[in-house]
Short mmCIF file of C-alpha atoms in Angstrom, two decimals:
data_model
loop_
_atom_site.label_atom_id
_atom_site.label_comp_id
_atom_site.label_asym_id
_atom_site.label_seq_id
_atom_site.Cartn_x
_atom_site.Cartn_y
_atom_site.Cartn_z
CA MET U 175 -30.81 -2.53 -27.50
CA PHE U 176 -30.31 -5.13 -24.76
CA LEU U 177 -27.00 -3.49 -23.80
CA LYS U 178 -28.77 -0.19 -23.05
CA LYS U 179 -30.99 -1.99 -20.54
CA LEU U 180 -27.86 -3.01 -18.64
CA THR U 181 -26.83 0.61 -18.03
CA PHE U 182 -28.53 0.85 -14.62
CA PRO U 183 -27.14 -2.38 -13.10
CA ILE U 184 -23.65 -1.67 -14.45
CA ILE U 185 -23.60 1.82 -12.91
CA ILE U 186 -24.73 0.72 -9.44
CA ILE U 187 -22.63 -2.45 -9.40
CA PHE U 188 -19.43 -0.47 -9.92
CA LEU U 189 -19.82 2.09 -7.13
CA PRO U 190 -16.49 1.00 -5.54
CA TYR U 191 -14.69 0.97 -8.90
CA ILE U 192 -12.65 4.14 -8.21
CA PHE U 193 -12.60 4.64 -4.44
CA PHE U 194 -11.62 1.00 -3.84
CA ASP U 195 -8.05 1.42 -5.13
CA VAL U 196 -7.69 4.60 -3.06
CA LEU U 197 -9.10 3.22 0.18
CA LEU U 198 -7.67 -0.32 0.14
CA PRO U 199 -4.03 0.61 0.94
CA LEU U 200 -5.24 3.05 3.60
CA TYR U 201 -7.55 0.42 5.09
CA THR U 202 -4.83 -2.25 5.23
CA LYS U 203 -2.50 0.28 6.86
CA GLU U 204 -5.21 1.10 9.41
CA LEU U 205 -5.49 -2.62 10.19
CA GLY U 206 -1.77 -2.62 10.97
CA TYR U 207 -0.40 -4.22 7.79
CA THR U 208 2.68 -2.98 5.95
CA THR U 209 2.99 -1.94 2.31
CA PHE U 210 4.78 -5.24 1.63
CA GLN U 211 1.84 -7.21 3.01
CA PHE U 212 -0.47 -5.08 0.87
CA THR U 213 1.57 -6.01 -2.22
CA ILE U 214 1.10 -9.68 -1.29
CA LEU U 215 -2.65 -9.09 -1.31
CA VAL U 216 -2.47 -7.50 -4.77
CA SER U 217 -0.15 -10.23 -6.07
CA VAL U 218 -2.43 -13.06 -4.91
CA PHE U 219 -5.35 -11.31 -6.58
CA SER U 220 -3.45 -10.85 -9.85
CA ILE U 221 -2.29 -14.48 -10.00
CA SER U 222 -5.74 -15.80 -9.15
CA GLN U 223 -7.26 -13.63 -11.88
CA LEU U 224 -4.83 -15.01 -14.45
CA ILE U 225 -5.87 -18.57 -13.62
CA MET U 226 -9.58 -17.83 -13.25
CA ARG U 227 -9.85 -16.05 -16.61
CA LEU U 228 -8.85 -19.25 -18.37
CA LEU U 229 -11.19 -21.45 -16.34
CA LEU U 230 -14.20 -19.13 -16.22
CA GLY U 231 -13.90 -18.27 -19.90
CA ARG U 232 -14.32 -21.94 -20.81
CA VAL U 233 -17.15 -22.50 -18.29
CA SER U 234 -19.06 -19.40 -19.42
CA ASP U 235 -19.16 -20.75 -22.99
CA GLN U 236 -21.66 -23.35 -21.77
CA TYR U 237 -24.26 -20.75 -20.73
CA SER U 238 -26.03 -17.72 -22.17
CA ARG U 239 -24.57 -14.22 -21.82
CA ARG U 240 -27.57 -13.18 -19.72
CA SER U 241 -27.11 -16.08 -17.29
CA VAL U 242 -23.40 -15.35 -16.86
CA PHE U 243 -24.17 -11.65 -16.28
CA ILE U 244 -26.76 -12.43 -13.59
CA VAL U 245 -24.44 -14.91 -11.83
CA SER U 246 -21.69 -12.28 -11.83
CA LEU U 247 -23.97 -9.93 -9.89
CA LEU U 248 -24.43 -12.59 -7.20
CA PHE U 249 -20.66 -12.79 -6.85
CA PHE U 250 -20.52 -8.99 -6.53
CA VAL U 251 -23.03 -9.15 -3.66
CA ALA U 252 -20.93 -11.82 -1.92
CA ALA U 253 -17.68 -9.90 -2.52
CA TYR U 254 -18.96 -6.59 -1.16
CA LEU U 255 -20.44 -8.22 1.94
CA ALA U 256 -17.14 -10.05 2.47
CA PHE U 257 -15.27 -6.74 2.24
CA SER U 258 -17.65 -5.23 4.81
CA VAL U 259 -16.57 -7.78 7.44
CA ALA U 260 -12.91 -8.05 6.36
CA ASP U 261 -10.83 -7.28 9.44
CA SER U 262 -7.83 -9.45 8.56
CA LEU U 263 -5.60 -9.99 5.55
CA TRP U 264 -6.85 -13.48 4.73
CA ILE U 265 -10.50 -12.31 4.63
CA LEU U 266 -9.43 -9.47 2.33
CA VAL U 267 -7.72 -12.02 0.07
CA ILE U 268 -10.89 -14.14 -0.09
CA ALA U 269 -13.02 -11.06 -0.79
CA ARG U 270 -10.62 -9.96 -3.54
CA VAL U 271 -10.74 -13.40 -5.18
CA VAL U 272 -14.57 -13.40 -5.13
CA TYR U 273 -14.53 -9.85 -6.51
CA GLY U 274 -12.18 -11.03 -9.25
CA ILE U 275 -14.55 -13.86 -10.20
CA ALA U 276 -17.43 -11.37 -10.36
CA SER U 277 -15.46 -8.94 -12.54
CA ILE U 278 -14.30 -11.67 -14.92
CA LEU U 279 -17.79 -13.13 -15.38
CA LEU U 280 -19.33 -9.71 -15.94
CA THR U 281 -16.62 -8.67 -18.40
CA ILE U 282 -16.94 -11.94 -20.33
CA SER U 283 -20.72 -11.57 -20.61
CA ILE U 284 -20.62 -7.89 -21.63
CA PHE U 285 -17.83 -8.39 -24.16
CA GLY U 286 -19.72 -11.37 -25.55
CA MET U 287 -22.87 -9.29 -25.99
CA ILE U 288 -20.85 -6.57 -27.71
CA THR U 289 -19.13 -8.94 -30.12
CA ASP U 290 -22.46 -10.59 -30.93
CA THR U 291 -23.69 -7.30 -32.43
CA ASN U 292 -20.83 -7.23 -34.98
CA ASP U 293 -20.83 -3.42 -35.34
CA ASN U 294 -19.37 -0.37 -33.57
CA PHE U 295 -17.41 -2.59 -31.21
CA ALA U 296 -15.18 0.14 -29.75
CA GLN U 297 -18.06 2.59 -29.30
CA LYS U 298 -20.12 0.05 -27.35
CA LEU U 299 -17.10 -0.95 -25.33
CA GLY U 300 -16.50 2.73 -24.60
CA ARG U 301 -20.10 3.11 -23.46
CA PHE U 302 -19.61 0.21 -21.06
CA ASP U 303 -16.44 1.85 -19.69
CA SER U 304 -18.32 5.15 -19.31
CA ASN U 305 -21.11 3.49 -17.34
CA ARG U 306 -18.57 1.72 -15.15
CA ASN U 307 -16.63 4.93 -14.50
CA LEU U 308 -19.85 6.87 -13.88
CA GLY U 309 -20.73 4.34 -11.21
CA GLY U 310 -17.26 4.80 -9.74
CA PHE U 311 -17.67 8.58 -9.78
CA ILE U 312 -20.99 8.30 -7.91
CA GLY U 313 -19.24 5.94 -5.51
CA VAL U 314 -16.62 8.60 -4.77
CA GLY U 315 -19.39 10.97 -3.65
CA LEU U 316 -20.89 8.19 -1.55
CA SER U 317 -17.54 7.45 0.09
CA PHE U 318 -17.03 11.17 0.86
CA TYR U 319 -20.40 11.30 2.58
CA ILE U 320 -19.90 8.13 4.62
CA LEU U 321 -16.27 8.78 5.60
CA SER U 322 -17.15 12.30 6.72
CA ASN U 323 -19.46 10.72 9.31
CA TYR U 324 -17.40 7.67 10.27
CA GLU U 325 -13.77 6.87 10.92
CA LEU U 326 -12.08 4.78 8.24
CA LEU U 327 -12.53 1.32 9.80
CA ASN U 328 -16.25 1.76 10.50
CA GLY U 329 -16.79 3.80 7.33
CA TRP U 330 -15.30 0.97 5.25
CA LYS U 331 -17.84 -1.48 6.70
CA VAL U 332 -20.80 0.86 6.15
CA LEU U 333 -19.60 1.68 2.63
CA PHE U 334 -19.46 -1.93 1.51
CA VAL U 335 -22.75 -2.84 3.17
CA VAL U 336 -24.31 -0.10 1.02
CA CYS U 337 -22.47 -1.42 -2.05
CA GLY U 338 -23.69 -4.93 -1.26
CA ALA U 339 -27.26 -3.64 -1.05
CA THR U 340 -26.98 -1.85 -4.41
CA ALA U 341 -25.48 -5.00 -5.94
CA ALA U 342 -28.50 -6.94 -4.69
CA ILE U 343 -30.77 -4.35 -6.32
CA ALA U 344 -28.84 -4.75 -9.59
CA PHE U 345 -29.29 -8.53 -9.34
CA ILE U 346 -33.05 -8.29 -8.77
CA TYR U 347 -33.39 -5.74 -11.58
CA SER U 348 -31.48 -7.97 -13.99
CA LEU U 349 -33.82 -10.89 -13.28
CA THR U 350 -36.65 -8.82 -14.79
CA LEU U 351 -34.81 -8.32 -18.09
CA PRO U 352 -36.22 -10.38 -20.96
CA LYS U 353 -34.18 -13.22 -22.36
CA ARG U 354 -32.34 -12.28 -25.52
CA SER U 355 -32.01 -14.55 -28.50
CA GLU U 356 -28.47 -15.77 -29.00
CA SER U 357 -27.11 -17.59 -31.97
CA GLN U 358 -25.79 -21.07 -31.29
CA ARG U 359 -22.13 -20.86 -30.36
CA ASN U 360 -19.81 -23.57 -31.55
CA ILE U 361 -17.40 -24.44 -28.76
CA ASN U 362 -14.00 -25.43 -30.07
CA SER U 363 -12.19 -27.75 -27.67
CA ASN U 364 -8.91 -27.45 -29.58
CA ARG U 365 -6.03 -25.41 -28.24
CA VAL U 366 -6.30 -21.72 -29.07
CA VAL U 367 -3.42 -20.54 -31.26
CA LEU U 368 -2.91 -16.79 -31.58
CA SER U 369 -1.75 -15.26 -34.83
CA PRO U 370 1.49 -13.20 -34.76
CA GLU U 371 -0.55 -10.00 -34.89
CA LYS U 372 -2.74 -11.04 -31.96
CA ARG U 373 0.36 -12.02 -30.01
CA LYS U 374 1.65 -8.47 -30.39
CA ILE U 375 -1.66 -7.12 -29.07
CA TRP U 376 -1.49 -9.60 -26.20
CA MET U 377 2.03 -8.41 -25.32
CA VAL U 378 0.96 -4.75 -25.35
CA ASN U 379 -2.00 -5.57 -23.13
CA MET U 380 0.23 -7.52 -20.74
CA LEU U 381 2.62 -4.57 -20.45
CA PHE U 382 -0.29 -2.22 -19.73
CA CYS U 383 -1.57 -4.57 -17.03
CA LEU U 384 1.92 -4.86 -15.52
CA ILE U 385 2.34 -1.09 -15.35
CA SER U 386 -1.16 -0.48 -13.99
CA SER U 387 -0.65 -3.16 -11.31
CA MET U 388 2.54 -1.46 -10.11
CA ILE U 389 0.83 1.93 -10.11
CA VAL U 390 -2.11 0.59 -8.08
CA VAL U 391 0.25 -0.80 -5.44
CA LEU U 392 2.54 2.22 -5.13
CA LEU U 393 0.62 5.35 -6.15
CA ILE U 394 -1.48 6.07 -3.06
CA PRO U 395 1.26 5.30 -0.47
CA TYR U 396 3.69 7.31 -2.61
CA LEU U 397 1.41 10.35 -2.78
CA GLN U 398 0.93 10.20 0.98
CA ALA U 399 4.65 9.91 1.66
CA VAL U 400 5.91 12.52 -0.82
CA PHE U 401 3.14 15.12 -0.68
CA ASN U 402 1.78 14.30 2.78
CA ALA U 403 -1.64 14.22 1.12
CA GLU U 404 -4.86 13.22 2.84
CA ILE U 405 -7.48 11.02 1.23
CA LYS U 406 -9.71 13.98 0.29
CA GLU U 407 -6.83 15.77 -1.42
CA ILE U 408 -5.95 12.64 -3.40
CA ALA U 409 -9.57 12.18 -4.47
CA ILE U 410 -9.89 15.83 -5.58
CA THR U 411 -6.74 15.41 -7.70
CA PHE U 412 -8.44 12.67 -9.70
CA ILE U 413 -11.82 14.37 -10.15
CA LEU U 414 -11.06 15.71 -13.65
CA PRO U 415 -9.86 12.38 -15.14
CA MET U 416 -12.78 10.63 -13.42
CA LEU U 417 -15.25 13.01 -15.06
CA ALA U 418 -13.57 12.61 -18.45
CA SER U 419 -13.60 8.81 -18.24
CA ALA U 420 -17.24 8.79 -17.13
CA PHE U 421 -18.58 10.87 -20.02
CA LEU U 422 -16.15 10.50 -22.92
CA GLY U 423 -15.95 6.72 -23.19
CA SER U 424 -18.54 6.36 -25.95
CA PHE U 425 -17.02 9.24 -27.96
CA LEU U 426 -13.48 7.86 -27.65
CA GLY U 427 -14.74 4.41 -28.61
CA LYS U 428 -16.42 5.84 -31.70
CA LEU U 429 -13.18 7.62 -32.54
CA GLY U 430 -11.34 4.32 -32.16
CA ASP U 431 -13.77 2.65 -34.57
CA HIS U 432 -12.93 5.27 -37.21
CA MET U 433 -9.17 5.25 -36.55
CA GLY U 434 -8.74 1.50 -36.50
CA TYR U 435 -7.21 -0.53 -33.69
CA ARG U 436 -3.60 -0.05 -34.86
CA LYS U 437 -3.69 3.74 -34.60
CA ALA U 438 -5.79 3.62 -31.42
CA ILE U 439 -3.33 1.28 -29.65
CA THR U 440 -0.33 3.31 -30.83
CA LEU U 441 -1.89 6.59 -29.68
CA SER U 442 -2.91 5.21 -26.28
CA THR U 443 0.59 3.78 -25.76
CA ILE U 444 2.20 7.15 -26.53
CA ILE U 445 -0.20 9.00 -24.20
CA SER U 446 0.43 6.49 -21.40
CA ALA U 447 4.21 6.82 -21.78
CA LEU U 448 4.02 10.63 -21.74
CA THR U 449 1.76 10.58 -18.68
CA ILE U 450 4.07 8.31 -16.70
CA SER U 451 7.12 10.39 -17.70
CA ALA U 452 5.35 13.61 -16.70
CA LEU U 453 4.40 12.14 -13.32
CA GLU U 454 7.98 11.06 -12.69
CA ASP U 455 9.39 14.47 -13.67
CA PHE U 456 6.82 16.32 -11.55
CA CYS U 457 7.63 14.22 -8.49
CA SER U 458 11.38 14.77 -9.03
CA ILE U 459 10.87 18.54 -9.27
CA HIS U 460 8.75 18.51 -6.13
CA LEU U 461 11.41 16.59 -4.18
CA ALA U 462 14.11 18.99 -5.39
CA ILE U 463 12.08 21.98 -4.21
CA GLN U 464 11.52 20.32 -0.84
CA LEU U 465 15.27 19.76 -0.42
CA LEU U 466 16.02 23.39 -1.30
CA ILE U 467 13.48 24.61 1.22
#
């Protein structure tokens, strides 16, 4: 029940969730930075997240899920306002690190609330993903509106000022939520040892993260270079998957609960492999046609 009350703040806190990955490489290019310098930005963010997950996970165990969630919203406000004034690479790095802290704290608190319920884990996780993607979909519409009235550099600033304001609204709203009762959590200070089965899951997750990180860095510049696509054309291309992810998360999570995690992980791995292969083949065909023409 408490998770349903978090729907509104989750939606409005994740307005940049989709357009951010599209606009960031374009924004850094507009500032005069190369693709290599952009990869440095992404690499610093990825390394800092790896370290912060370990530290913040231990710290968050000392506080309630609600408190961690509310603190994460404050970090979102700070991150979005930092992005709004980011006119150099080092400010972007700082903003990305703060954004990473916010995302980690929010994810830890939400996942903790979900695991506390002990039922329909995947369905509730899917609902969270749907709310997050719905916020990102709304954010795409917001970015279209703002960037149609401003050039990219000024539009970026206006966009993140608006996102900072909505994050502040989410923070104020969350303060009004009643405190939820939480069972006493026993904090084990011993070293965590993963079972062989969990190590396999960890490896699969690491591979997914590795692939997604490479795609984030290269996809938008690649689409611009190969297809000479503008930002609006790129956004339109992703409308269908954005809609699917925004409204099918709960259903797919429920399906995962019935299938079991083994079948769900196997199926998602196969689909991901087929998608990447199809993208590679399509790009190769397009380049061949261009050469013939």
